[in-house]
């Protein structure tokens, strides 16, 4: 097993050596493993944060495995001369790898809709039997679940309804599945209507933007990174990110102006 990196001086030495060698060097893999071990807590922390938002059935280990690949990519791409802390640089890549894994597997929509379907069948069966809408306790007894579990299913089922409506309007949005996860998140009691509006706005304003432009908007306004941090993530200069941001905002303002004319406002 690789030795653990325990001090800042040691980690700086490892980084310096790692960036001087090539991938075919015998030192490459051992050094990268030491860096992975050093920053592994970031993978676990972000994996747990995402995992807590998801329905039952998604394995935390799967998210962490995807995050490790994101971390390794970040280690390979990181430039020591950019003046940005690696912890700041790597987190968007770790989270992005995890969210890409969820999009690829389509876990969130499938799991939630499956539970929503079972809940709907149980409710209809009891309505037919009782001649009225069943209580939560009656549904729980019928499904042999606790009341808390049924309430959780109902909450997830409500989220499915919101997601389905959004899909009709944003079927081609490449960030669709990421936002579905956000819809299921309880952001400290935030108004659900406001949360959905915020997600819809993100889809609207990023529609028609290229990859870097979308990332600049998302990282700046949603992840609250600085222009310098975004530049390090996208391998662009801080001034270039600022120029692109200004250009994007001007285009969006122009688009909104045309919309006002269309709607007579």
CSV table of C-alpha atoms in Angstrom, one decimal:
chain,number,residue,atom,x,y,z
A,1,UNK,CA,0.0,0.0,0.0
A,2,UNK,CA,1.3,3.5,-0.8
A,3,UNK,CA,2.5,5.6,2.1
A,4,UNK,CA,0.1,8.2,3.3
A,5,UNK,CA,1.0,11.9,2.6
A,6,UNK,CA,0.8,13.5,6.1
A,7,UNK,CA,2.2,17.0,5.8
A,8,UNK,CA,2.0,20.0,3.5
A,9,UNK,CA,5.7,19.9,2.7
A,10,UNK,CA,5.4,16.2,1.7
A,11,UNK,CA,2.4,16.9,-0.6
A,12,UNK,CA,4.2,19.7,-2.3
A,13,UNK,CA,7.2,17.5,-2.9
A,14,UNK,CA,5.0,14.8,-4.3
A,15,UNK,CA,3.2,17.3,-6.6
A,16,UNK,CA,6.5,18.7,-7.8
A,17,UNK,CA,7.9,15.3,-8.7
A,18,UNK,CA,4.7,14.0,-10.2
A,19,UNK,CA,4.4,17.0,-12.6
A,20,UNK,CA,8.0,16.4,-13.8
A,21,UNK,CA,7.5,12.8,-14.9
A,22,UNK,CA,5.6,11.2,-17.8
A,23,UNK,CA,2.9,8.6,-17.6
A,24,UNK,CA,5.2,5.8,-18.7
A,25,UNK,CA,7.5,6.5,-15.8
A,26,UNK,CA,7.7,3.8,-13.1
A,27,UNK,CA,7.1,6.5,-10.5
A,28,UNK,CA,3.9,7.8,-12.1
A,29,UNK,CA,1.3,5.4,-10.6
A,30,UNK,CA,2.8,5.3,-7.1
A,31,UNK,CA,2.9,9.1,-6.9
A,32,UNK,CA,-0.6,9.5,-8.3
A,33,UNK,CA,-1.8,6.9,-5.8
A,34,UNK,CA,-0.3,9.0,-3.0
A,35,UNK,CA,-2.2,12.1,-4.3
A,36,UNK,CA,-5.4,10.1,-4.6
A,37,UNK,CA,-5.0,8.9,-1.0
A,38,UNK,CA,-4.4,12.5,0.2
A,39,UNK,CA,-7.5,13.9,-1.4
A,40,UNK,CA,-9.8,10.9,-1.0
A,41,UNK,CA,-11.7,12.6,1.9
A,42,UNK,CA,-13.0,15.1,-0.7
A,43,UNK,CA,-14.4,12.3,-2.8
A,44,UNK,CA,-16.1,10.7,0.2
A,45,UNK,CA,-17.5,14.0,1.4
A,46,UNK,CA,-19.0,15.1,-1.9
A,47,UNK,CA,-20.2,11.5,-2.6
A,48,UNK,CA,-22.1,11.5,0.7
A,49,UNK,CA,-23.6,14.9,0.0
A,50,UNK,CA,-25.0,13.8,-3.3
A,51,UNK,CA,-26.0,10.4,-2.0
A,52,UNK,CA,-28.1,11.9,0.8
A,53,UNK,CA,-30.3,13.6,-1.8
A,54,UNK,CA,-31.1,10.4,-3.7
A,55,UNK,CA,-33.8,7.8,-3.2
A,56,UNK,CA,-33.0,4.4,-1.6
A,57,UNK,CA,-31.3,2.0,-3.9
A,58,UNK,CA,-28.4,4.1,-5.1
A,59,UNK,CA,-25.1,2.8,-3.7
A,60,UNK,CA,-22.7,5.3,-2.2
A,61,UNK,CA,-19.8,3.1,-3.3
A,62,UNK,CA,-20.8,3.6,-6.9
A,63,UNK,CA,-20.7,7.4,-6.5
A,64,UNK,CA,-17.3,7.2,-4.8
A,65,UNK,CA,-15.9,5.0,-7.5
A,66,UNK,CA,-16.9,7.5,-10.1
A,67,UNK,CA,-15.6,10.3,-8.0
A,68,UNK,CA,-12.2,8.6,-7.8
A,69,UNK,CA,-11.9,8.7,-11.6
A,70,UNK,CA,-12.8,12.4,-11.5
A,71,UNK,CA,-10.1,13.0,-8.9
A,72,UNK,CA,-7.5,11.1,-11.0
A,73,UNK,CA,-8.4,13.2,-14.1
A,74,UNK,CA,-8.1,16.4,-12.0
A,75,UNK,CA,-4.7,15.3,-10.7
A,76,UNK,CA,-3.4,14.7,-14.3
A,77,UNK,CA,-4.8,18.0,-15.6
A,78,UNK,CA,-3.9,20.2,-12.6
A,79,UNK,CA,-1.4,23.0,-13.3
A,80,UNK,CA,0.7,24.0,-10.3
A,81,UNK,CA,1.5,27.4,-11.9
A,82,UNK,CA,-2.1,28.6,-12.0
A,83,UNK,CA,-2.2,29.8,-8.4
A,84,UNK,CA,-5.4,27.9,-7.5
A,85,UNK,CA,-5.6,25.4,-4.6
A,86,UNK,CA,-6.1,21.9,-5.9
A,87,UNK,CA,-9.0,21.4,-3.4
A,88,UNK,CA,-10.9,24.2,-5.2
A,89,UNK,CA,-9.9,22.9,-8.7
A,90,UNK,CA,-10.8,19.3,-8.2
A,91,UNK,CA,-14.2,19.4,-6.5
A,92,UNK,CA,-16.3,20.4,-9.6
A,93,UNK,CA,-14.5,17.5,-11.5
A,94,UNK,CA,-15.3,15.0,-8.7
A,95,UNK,CA,-18.9,16.1,-8.5
A,96,UNK,CA,-19.2,16.2,-12.3
A,97,UNK,CA,-17.9,12.6,-12.6
A,98,UNK,CA,-20.5,11.4,-10.0
A,99,UNK,CA,-23.4,13.2,-11.7
A,100,UNK,CA,-22.2,11.9,-15.1
A,101,UNK,CA,-22.4,8.4,-13.6
A,102,UNK,CA,-26.0,9.0,-12.4
A,103,UNK,CA,-27.0,10.3,-15.9
A,104,UNK,CA,-25.4,7.3,-17.6
A,105,UNK,CA,-27.2,4.8,-15.3
A,106,UNK,CA,-30.4,6.8,-15.2
A,107,UNK,CA,-30.8,5.7,-11.6
A,108,UNK,CA,-32.8,8.7,-10.2
A,109,UNK,CA,-35.7,8.8,-12.6
A,110,UNK,CA,-36.1,5.0,-12.7
A,111,UNK,CA,-36.0,4.4,-8.9
A,112,UNK,CA,-38.3,7.2,-8.1
A,113,UNK,CA,-40.9,6.4,-10.8
A,114,UNK,CA,-40.9,2.8,-9.7
A,115,UNK,CA,-41.7,3.7,-6.1
A,116,UNK,CA,-44.3,6.2,-7.3
A,117,UNK,CA,-45.9,3.5,-9.4
A,118,UNK,CA,-46.2,1.1,-6.5
A,119,UNK,CA,-47.6,3.9,-4.3
A,120,UNK,CA,-50.2,4.7,-6.9
A,121,UNK,CA,-51.3,1.1,-7.3
A,122,UNK,CA,-51.7,0.8,-3.5
A,123,UNK,CA,-53.7,4.0,-3.3
A,124,UNK,CA,-56.1,2.9,-6.1
A,125,UNK,CA,-56.5,-0.5,-4.6
A,126,UNK,CA,-57.5,0.9,-1.2
A,127,UNK,CA,-59.8,3.6,-2.8
A,128,UNK,CA,-61.7,0.8,-4.6
A,129,UNK,CA,-61.9,-1.3,-1.4
A,130,UNK,CA,-62.8,1.5,1.0
A,131,UNK,CA,-64.8,3.8,-1.3
A,132,UNK,CA,-62.7,6.8,-0.2
A,133,UNK,CA,-59.2,8.1,-0.2
A,134,UNK,CA,-57.0,6.0,2.1
A,135,UNK,CA,-55.0,7.5,5.0
A,136,UNK,CA,-51.3,7.3,5.2
A,137,UNK,CA,-51.5,4.7,7.9
A,138,UNK,CA,-53.8,2.5,5.8
A,139,UNK,CA,-51.4,2.8,2.8
A,140,UNK,CA,-48.5,1.9,5.1
A,141,UNK,CA,-50.3,-1.2,6.5
A,142,UNK,CA,-51.3,-2.3,3.0
A,143,UNK,CA,-47.7,-2.0,1.7
A,144,UNK,CA,-46.2,-3.4,4.9
A,145,UNK,CA,-44.1,-0.2,5.4
A,146,UNK,CA,-43.7,2.3,8.1
A,147,UNK,CA,-45.6,5.6,8.0
A,148,UNK,CA,-42.3,7.4,7.6
A,149,UNK,CA,-41.4,5.3,4.6
A,150,UNK,CA,-44.7,6.0,2.9
A,151,UNK,CA,-44.4,9.7,3.5
A,152,UNK,CA,-40.9,9.6,1.9
A,153,UNK,CA,-42.4,7.8,-1.1
A,154,UNK,CA,-45.1,10.4,-1.4
A,155,UNK,CA,-42.5,13.2,-1.3
A,156,UNK,CA,-40.5,11.5,-4.1
A,157,UNK,CA,-43.7,10.8,-6.1
A,158,UNK,CA,-44.5,14.6,-6.0
A,159,UNK,CA,-41.0,15.3,-7.3
A,160,UNK,CA,-41.6,12.9,-10.2
A,161,UNK,CA,-44.6,14.9,-11.2
A,162,UNK,CA,-42.5,18.1,-11.3
A,163,UNK,CA,-39.8,16.4,-13.3
A,164,UNK,CA,-42.2,15.0,-15.9
A,165,UNK,CA,-43.6,18.5,-16.6
A,166,UNK,CA,-40.1,19.9,-17.0
A,167,UNK,CA,-39.1,17.2,-19.5
A,168,UNK,CA,-41.8,18.2,-21.9
A,169,UNK,CA,-40.2,21.6,-22.3
A,170,UNK,CA,-36.5,20.7,-21.9
A,171,UNK,CA,-36.2,17.3,-23.5
A,172,UNK,CA,-32.9,18.3,-25.3
A,173,UNK,CA,-31.2,20.0,-22.3
A,174,UNK,CA,-28.0,18.1,-21.7
A,175,UNK,CA,-28.1,19.1,-18.0
A,176,UNK,CA,-31.6,17.7,-17.5
A,177,UNK,CA,-30.7,14.8,-15.2
A,178,UNK,CA,-28.4,16.9,-13.0
A,179,UNK,CA,-31.3,19.2,-12.2
A,180,UNK,CA,-33.6,16.3,-11.6
A,181,UNK,CA,-31.4,15.4,-8.7
A,182,UNK,CA,-31.5,19.0,-7.4
A,183,UNK,CA,-35.3,18.9,-7.5
A,184,UNK,CA,-35.3,16.1,-5.0
A,185,UNK,CA,-33.0,17.9,-2.7
A,186,UNK,CA,-34.3,19.5,0.5
A,187,UNK,CA,-32.4,22.7,0.6
A,188,UNK,CA,-33.1,23.6,4.3
A,189,UNK,CA,-36.8,24.0,3.8
A,190,UNK,CA,-36.6,26.2,0.7
A,191,UNK,CA,-40.0,26.8,-1.0
A,192,UNK,CA,-40.5,24.0,-3.5
A,193,UNK,CA,-42.1,26.3,-6.0
A,194,UNK,CA,-39.1,28.7,-5.8
A,195,UNK,CA,-36.7,25.7,-6.2
A,196,UNK,CA,-38.5,24.5,-9.4
A,197,UNK,CA,-38.5,28.1,-10.8
A,198,UNK,CA,-34.8,28.4,-10.1
A,199,UNK,CA,-34.1,25.1,-11.9
A,200,UNK,CA,-36.3,26.1,-14.8
A,201,UNK,CA,-34.5,29.4,-15.1
A,202,UNK,CA,-31.1,27.6,-15.2
A,203,UNK,CA,-32.4,25.5,-18.1
A,204,UNK,CA,-33.7,28.5,-19.9
A,205,UNK,CA,-30.7,30.7,-19.6
A,206,UNK,CA,-28.2,27.9,-20.5
A,207,UNK,CA,-30.1,26.7,-23.5
A,208,UNK,CA,-28.2,27.5,-26.7
A,209,UNK,CA,-24.9,28.0,-24.9
A,210,UNK,CA,-21.8,25.8,-25.6
A,211,UNK,CA,-20.2,23.6,-23.0
A,212,UNK,CA,-17.8,26.2,-21.6
A,213,UNK,CA,-20.5,28.9,-21.5
A,214,UNK,CA,-22.9,26.7,-19.6
A,215,UNK,CA,-20.2,25.8,-17.1
A,216,UNK,CA,-19.3,29.4,-16.5
A,217,UNK,CA,-22.9,30.2,-15.7
A,218,UNK,CA,-23.4,27.2,-13.5
A,219,UNK,CA,-20.1,27.4,-11.7
A,220,UNK,CA,-20.4,31.1,-11.1
A,221,UNK,CA,-24.1,31.5,-10.1
A,222,UNK,CA,-24.9,28.0,-8.7
A,223,UNK,CA,-21.6,26.7,-7.4
A,224,UNK,CA,-20.5,30.2,-6.4
A,225,UNK,CA,-16.9,29.8,-7.7
A,226,UNK,CA,-14.8,32.9,-8.5
A,227,UNK,CA,-13.7,33.8,-12.0
A,228,UNK,CA,-10.2,32.7,-11.1
A,229,UNK,CA,-11.4,29.3,-9.8
A,230,UNK,CA,-13.6,28.8,-12.9
A,231,UNK,CA,-10.6,29.6,-15.1
A,232,UNK,CA,-8.5,27.0,-13.4
A,233,UNK,CA,-11.3,24.4,-13.8
A,234,UNK,CA,-11.8,25.2,-17.5
A,235,UNK,CA,-8.1,25.8,-18.3
A,236,UNK,CA,-8.8,29.4,-19.2
A,237,UNK,CA,-7.4,32.7,-17.9
A,238,UNK,CA,-9.3,34.7,-15.4
A,239,UNK,CA,-9.6,37.6,-17.8
A,240,UNK,CA,-11.0,35.2,-20.6
A,241,UNK,CA,-13.6,33.8,-18.2
A,242,UNK,CA,-14.6,37.4,-17.3
A,243,UNK,CA,-14.9,38.3,-21.0
A,244,UNK,CA,-17.0,35.3,-21.7
A,245,UNK,CA,-19.2,35.9,-18.7
A,246,UNK,CA,-19.9,39.5,-19.9
A,247,UNK,CA,-20.6,38.3,-23.4
A,248,UNK,CA,-23.0,35.7,-22.1
A,249,UNK,CA,-24.9,38.1,-19.9
A,250,UNK,CA,-25.2,40.6,-22.8
A,251,UNK,CA,-26.6,38.0,-25.0
A,252,UNK,CA,-29.1,36.8,-22.4
A,253,UNK,CA,-30.2,40.4,-21.8
A,254,UNK,CA,-30.8,40.8,-25.6
A,255,UNK,CA,-32.8,37.6,-25.7
A,256,UNK,CA,-34.9,38.7,-22.7
A,257,UNK,CA,-35.5,42.0,-24.5
A,258,UNK,CA,-36.8,40.2,-27.6
A,259,UNK,CA,-39.0,38.0,-25.4
A,260,UNK,CA,-40.6,41.1,-23.8
A,261,UNK,CA,-41.4,42.4,-27.2
A,262,UNK,CA,-43.0,39.1,-28.2
A,263,UNK,CA,-45.2,39.0,-25.1
A,264,UNK,CA,-46.0,42.7,-25.3
A,265,UNK,CA,-44.4,43.6,-21.9
